[in-house]
């Protein structure tokens, strides 16, 4: 039994029932192994959750970096892509699931938040670079624009189910990206 096989089964359970239903008994039953085998591989459920999140984020990071390189050097295209990616990431781990991790499995939650923050830092660095290259006015305040974007992303993530009833999430993603880019053009 490999860690990757257990991760695959964990992902299946999470997709079907949510992270709160990732129970060691169910995992062992689906894999056809004993819980003891799982504990021998990971030591604890907490360690399993941390390893699972680390594996997930490592793959996401690799996919993200590869896709970002294909976006080309244009500021707007890169920012639009990163915002779309952040929203897609929010769809992969819905708000309720993230809240469950925050309450019950703090290390995986912190790993996820650190990853999301690193993507926001990438936006910040790209804005700083664009400002230093004269693509944005000197009056532009990347910190303020980033705070606004972060608040909008959190709101979208928290209310995705409700917002999705009005329009597909892709609509909100485009709206958020265009709103952010307009704020840049206006020198926020």
mmCIF file of C-alpha atoms in Angstrom:
data_model
loop_
_atom_site.group_PDB
_atom_site.id
_atom_site.type_symbol
_atom_site.label_atom_id
_atom_site.label_comp_id
_atom_site.label_asym_id
_atom_site.label_seq_id
_atom_site.Cartn_x
_atom_site.Cartn_y
_atom_site.Cartn_z
ATOM 1 C CA UNK A 1 0.000 0.000 0.000
ATOM 2 C CA UNK A 2 1.478 3.352 -1.016
ATOM 3 C CA UNK A 3 0.821 6.834 0.282
ATOM 4 C CA UNK A 4 -0.300 7.859 -3.215
ATOM 5 C CA UNK A 5 -2.977 5.136 -3.250
ATOM 6 C CA UNK A 6 -4.246 6.316 0.113
ATOM 7 C CA UNK A 7 -4.210 9.936 -1.103
ATOM 8 C CA UNK A 8 -6.267 8.920 -4.151
ATOM 9 C CA UNK A 9 -8.865 7.301 -1.919
ATOM 10 C CA UNK A 10 -8.862 10.336 0.395
ATOM 11 C CA UNK A 11 -9.516 12.597 -2.589
ATOM 12 C CA UNK A 12 -12.396 10.336 -3.692
ATOM 13 C CA UNK A 13 -14.014 10.497 -0.247
ATOM 14 C CA UNK A 14 -13.556 14.276 -0.059
ATOM 15 C CA UNK A 15 -15.022 14.768 -3.552
ATOM 16 C CA UNK A 16 -18.024 12.598 -2.708
ATOM 17 C CA UNK A 17 -18.768 13.621 0.877
ATOM 18 C CA UNK A 18 -16.510 16.493 1.918
ATOM 19 C CA UNK A 19 -13.440 16.659 4.118
ATOM 20 C CA UNK A 20 -15.438 16.293 7.334
ATOM 21 C CA UNK A 21 -16.369 12.766 6.202
ATOM 22 C CA UNK A 22 -12.784 11.668 5.693
ATOM 23 C CA UNK A 23 -12.902 9.054 8.440
ATOM 24 C CA UNK A 24 -10.158 6.524 9.060
ATOM 25 C CA UNK A 25 -12.705 3.663 9.155
ATOM 26 C CA UNK A 26 -14.102 4.626 5.746
ATOM 27 C CA UNK A 27 -10.638 5.108 4.289
ATOM 28 C CA UNK A 28 -9.518 1.678 5.534
ATOM 29 C CA UNK A 29 -12.721 0.041 4.270
ATOM 30 C CA UNK A 30 -12.381 1.515 0.785
ATOM 31 C CA UNK A 31 -8.705 0.592 0.520
ATOM 32 C CA UNK A 32 -9.339 -2.890 1.921
ATOM 33 C CA UNK A 33 -6.735 -2.421 4.638
ATOM 34 C CA UNK A 34 -6.757 -2.007 8.392
ATOM 35 C CA UNK A 35 -6.657 1.346 10.146
ATOM 36 C CA UNK A 36 -3.416 0.119 11.688
ATOM 37 C CA UNK A 37 -1.803 0.130 8.228
ATOM 38 C CA UNK A 38 -2.826 3.755 7.720
ATOM 39 C CA UNK A 39 -1.489 4.748 11.125
ATOM 40 C CA UNK A 40 1.784 2.914 10.392
ATOM 41 C CA UNK A 41 2.179 4.971 7.215
ATOM 42 C CA UNK A 42 1.170 8.351 8.659
ATOM 43 C CA UNK A 43 1.268 8.125 12.444
ATOM 44 C CA UNK A 44 -1.974 10.042 13.006
ATOM 45 C CA UNK A 45 -4.993 11.417 11.194
ATOM 46 C CA UNK A 46 -3.516 14.894 11.601
ATOM 47 C CA UNK A 47 -0.314 13.769 9.859
ATOM 48 C CA UNK A 48 -2.402 12.181 7.098
ATOM 49 C CA UNK A 49 -4.324 15.443 6.604
ATOM 50 C CA UNK A 50 -1.094 17.455 6.511
ATOM 51 C CA UNK A 51 0.500 15.057 4.019
ATOM 52 C CA UNK A 52 -2.628 15.085 1.875
ATOM 53 C CA UNK A 53 -2.717 18.891 1.812
ATOM 54 C CA UNK A 54 1.025 19.100 1.088
ATOM 55 C CA UNK A 55 0.612 16.668 -1.816
ATOM 56 C CA UNK A 56 -2.387 18.621 -3.144
ATOM 57 C CA UNK A 57 -0.622 21.982 -2.908
ATOM 58 C CA UNK A 58 2.597 20.671 -4.443
ATOM 59 C CA UNK A 59 0.677 19.470 -7.498
ATOM 60 C CA UNK A 60 -1.361 22.682 -7.661
ATOM 61 C CA UNK A 61 1.798 24.802 -7.453
ATOM 62 C CA UNK A 62 3.471 22.872 -10.277
ATOM 63 C CA UNK A 63 0.370 23.117 -12.488
ATOM 64 C CA UNK A 64 -0.037 26.807 -11.663
ATOM 65 C CA UNK A 65 3.582 27.725 -12.468
ATOM 66 C CA UNK A 66 3.452 25.858 -15.764
ATOM 67 C CA UNK A 67 0.175 27.518 -16.777
ATOM 68 C CA UNK A 68 1.386 30.965 -15.686
ATOM 69 C CA UNK A 69 4.430 30.685 -17.956
ATOM 70 C CA UNK A 70 2.080 30.121 -20.885
ATOM 71 C CA UNK A 71 0.249 33.402 -20.158
ATOM 72 C CA UNK A 72 2.970 35.577 -21.606
ATOM 73 C CA UNK A 73 4.513 38.675 -20.037
ATOM 74 C CA UNK A 74 1.470 41.025 -20.204
ATOM 75 C CA UNK A 75 0.442 42.408 -16.825
ATOM 76 C CA UNK A 76 -3.321 42.206 -17.421
ATOM 77 C CA UNK A 77 -3.222 38.651 -18.744
ATOM 78 C CA UNK A 78 -1.096 37.459 -15.846
ATOM 79 C CA UNK A 79 -3.256 39.168 -13.229
ATOM 80 C CA UNK A 80 -6.446 37.876 -14.834
ATOM 81 C CA UNK A 81 -5.000 34.356 -14.827
ATOM 82 C CA UNK A 82 -3.933 34.508 -11.161
ATOM 83 C CA UNK A 83 -7.341 35.825 -10.072
ATOM 84 C CA UNK A 84 -9.116 33.113 -12.091
ATOM 85 C CA UNK A 85 -6.825 30.540 -10.530
ATOM 86 C CA UNK A 86 -7.544 31.777 -6.993
ATOM 87 C CA UNK A 87 -11.275 31.495 -7.669
ATOM 88 C CA UNK A 88 -10.860 27.988 -9.107
ATOM 89 C CA UNK A 89 -8.870 27.046 -6.014
ATOM 90 C CA UNK A 90 -11.776 28.297 -3.929
ATOM 91 C CA UNK A 91 -14.087 26.007 -5.886
ATOM 92 C CA UNK A 92 -11.819 23.033 -5.178
ATOM 93 C CA UNK A 93 -11.954 23.742 -1.439
ATOM 94 C CA UNK A 94 -15.348 25.329 -0.719
ATOM 95 C CA UNK A 95 -15.787 27.722 2.183
ATOM 96 C CA UNK A 96 -17.455 25.159 4.451
ATOM 97 C CA UNK A 97 -14.596 22.710 3.904
ATOM 98 C CA UNK A 98 -12.041 25.400 4.643
ATOM 99 C CA UNK A 99 -13.907 26.352 7.828
ATOM 100 C CA UNK A 100 -13.896 22.709 8.896
ATOM 101 C CA UNK A 101 -10.129 22.558 8.369
ATOM 102 C CA UNK A 102 -9.694 25.805 10.308
ATOM 103 C CA UNK A 103 -11.604 24.402 13.274
ATOM 104 C CA UNK A 104 -10.486 20.762 13.275
ATOM 105 C CA UNK A 105 -7.214 20.515 11.330
ATOM 106 C CA UNK A 106 -5.281 23.734 11.765
ATOM 107 C CA UNK A 107 -1.975 22.766 10.075
ATOM 108 C CA UNK A 108 -3.591 21.883 6.703
ATOM 109 C CA UNK A 109 -5.701 25.043 6.969
ATOM 110 C CA UNK A 110 -2.574 27.147 7.570
ATOM 111 C CA UNK A 111 -0.853 25.458 4.617
ATOM 112 C CA UNK A 112 -3.765 26.375 2.358
ATOM 113 C CA UNK A 113 -3.848 29.968 3.615
ATOM 114 C CA UNK A 114 -0.078 30.269 3.173
ATOM 115 C CA UNK A 115 -0.430 29.082 -0.424
ATOM 116 C CA UNK A 116 -3.252 31.546 -1.158
ATOM 117 C CA UNK A 117 -1.209 34.345 0.447
ATOM 118 C CA UNK A 118 1.790 33.408 -1.710
ATOM 119 C CA UNK A 119 -0.386 33.865 -4.803
ATOM 120 C CA UNK A 120 -1.502 37.273 -3.561
ATOM 121 C CA UNK A 121 2.156 38.132 -2.925
ATOM 122 C CA UNK A 122 2.874 37.163 -6.528
ATOM 123 C CA UNK A 123 0.242 39.691 -7.633
ATOM 124 C CA UNK A 124 1.818 42.287 -5.342
ATOM 125 C CA UNK A 125 5.304 41.626 -6.736
ATOM 126 C CA UNK A 126 3.994 41.839 -10.298
ATOM 127 C CA UNK A 127 2.288 45.168 -9.494
ATOM 128 C CA UNK A 128 5.482 46.533 -7.925
ATOM 129 C CA UNK A 129 7.439 45.462 -10.989
ATOM 130 C CA UNK A 130 4.893 47.067 -13.338
ATOM 131 C CA UNK A 131 5.036 50.285 -11.340
ATOM 132 C CA UNK A 132 8.832 50.378 -11.429
ATOM 133 C CA UNK A 133 8.750 49.765 -15.206
ATOM 134 C CA UNK A 134 6.319 52.655 -15.692
ATOM 135 C CA UNK A 135 3.333 50.452 -16.631
ATOM 136 C CA UNK A 136 1.422 51.830 -13.628
ATOM 137 C CA UNK A 137 1.428 55.382 -12.316
ATOM 138 C CA UNK A 138 3.643 56.212 -9.346
ATOM 139 C CA UNK A 139 0.495 57.132 -7.433
ATOM 140 C CA UNK A 140 -0.696 53.537 -7.651
ATOM 141 C CA UNK A 141 -0.834 51.819 -4.268
ATOM 142 C CA UNK A 142 -0.410 48.043 -4.725
ATOM 143 C CA UNK A 143 -1.027 47.356 -1.018
ATOM 144 C CA UNK A 144 -4.426 49.005 -1.110
ATOM 145 C CA UNK A 145 -5.424 47.318 -4.365
ATOM 146 C CA UNK A 146 -4.341 43.954 -2.963
ATOM 147 C CA UNK A 147 -6.333 44.428 0.245
ATOM 148 C CA UNK A 148 -9.430 45.202 -1.819
ATOM 149 C CA UNK A 149 -8.856 42.157 -4.020
ATOM 150 C CA UNK A 150 -8.352 39.901 -0.995
ATOM 151 C CA UNK A 151 -11.603 41.127 0.580
ATOM 152 C CA UNK A 152 -13.483 40.564 -2.685
ATOM 153 C CA UNK A 153 -12.022 37.064 -3.081
ATOM 154 C CA UNK A 154 -12.988 36.178 0.498
ATOM 155 C CA UNK A 155 -16.521 37.459 -0.080
ATOM 156 C CA UNK A 156 -16.826 35.503 -3.319
ATOM 157 C CA UNK A 157 -15.512 32.346 -1.661
ATOM 158 C CA UNK A 158 -17.799 32.709 1.342
ATOM 159 C CA UNK A 159 -20.918 33.319 -0.772
ATOM 160 C CA UNK A 160 -20.079 31.239 -3.853
ATOM 161 C CA UNK A 161 -23.170 29.045 -3.529
ATOM 162 C CA UNK A 162 -25.512 32.022 -3.413
ATOM 163 C CA UNK A 163 -23.694 33.938 -6.146
ATOM 164 C CA UNK A 164 -23.646 30.867 -8.374
ATOM 165 C CA UNK A 165 -27.459 30.926 -8.336
ATOM 166 C CA UNK A 166 -27.386 34.266 -10.172
ATOM 167 C CA UNK A 167 -24.539 33.630 -12.621
ATOM 168 C CA UNK A 168 -21.913 30.948 -13.208
ATOM 169 C CA UNK A 169 -18.809 31.397 -11.062
ATOM 170 C CA UNK A 170 -16.817 32.142 -14.230
ATOM 171 C CA UNK A 171 -18.912 35.303 -14.626
ATOM 172 C CA UNK A 172 -17.930 36.432 -11.124
ATOM 173 C CA UNK A 173 -14.322 35.570 -11.843
ATOM 174 C CA UNK A 174 -14.324 37.766 -14.957
ATOM 175 C CA UNK A 175 -16.129 40.533 -13.093
ATOM 176 C CA UNK A 176 -13.633 40.458 -10.219
ATOM 177 C CA UNK A 177 -10.631 40.439 -12.568
ATOM 178 C CA UNK A 178 -11.996 43.351 -14.608
ATOM 179 C CA UNK A 179 -12.889 45.273 -11.454
ATOM 180 C CA UNK A 180 -9.350 44.803 -10.154
ATOM 181 C CA UNK A 181 -7.784 45.812 -13.468
ATOM 182 C CA UNK A 182 -10.020 48.906 -13.632
ATOM 183 C CA UNK A 183 -8.876 49.884 -10.145
ATOM 184 C CA UNK A 184 -5.302 49.666 -11.416
ATOM 185 C CA UNK A 185 -6.085 51.878 -14.388
ATOM 186 C CA UNK A 186 -7.644 54.432 -12.045
ATOM 187 C CA UNK A 187 -4.565 54.420 -9.819
ATOM 188 C CA UNK A 188 -6.088 52.887 -6.671
#
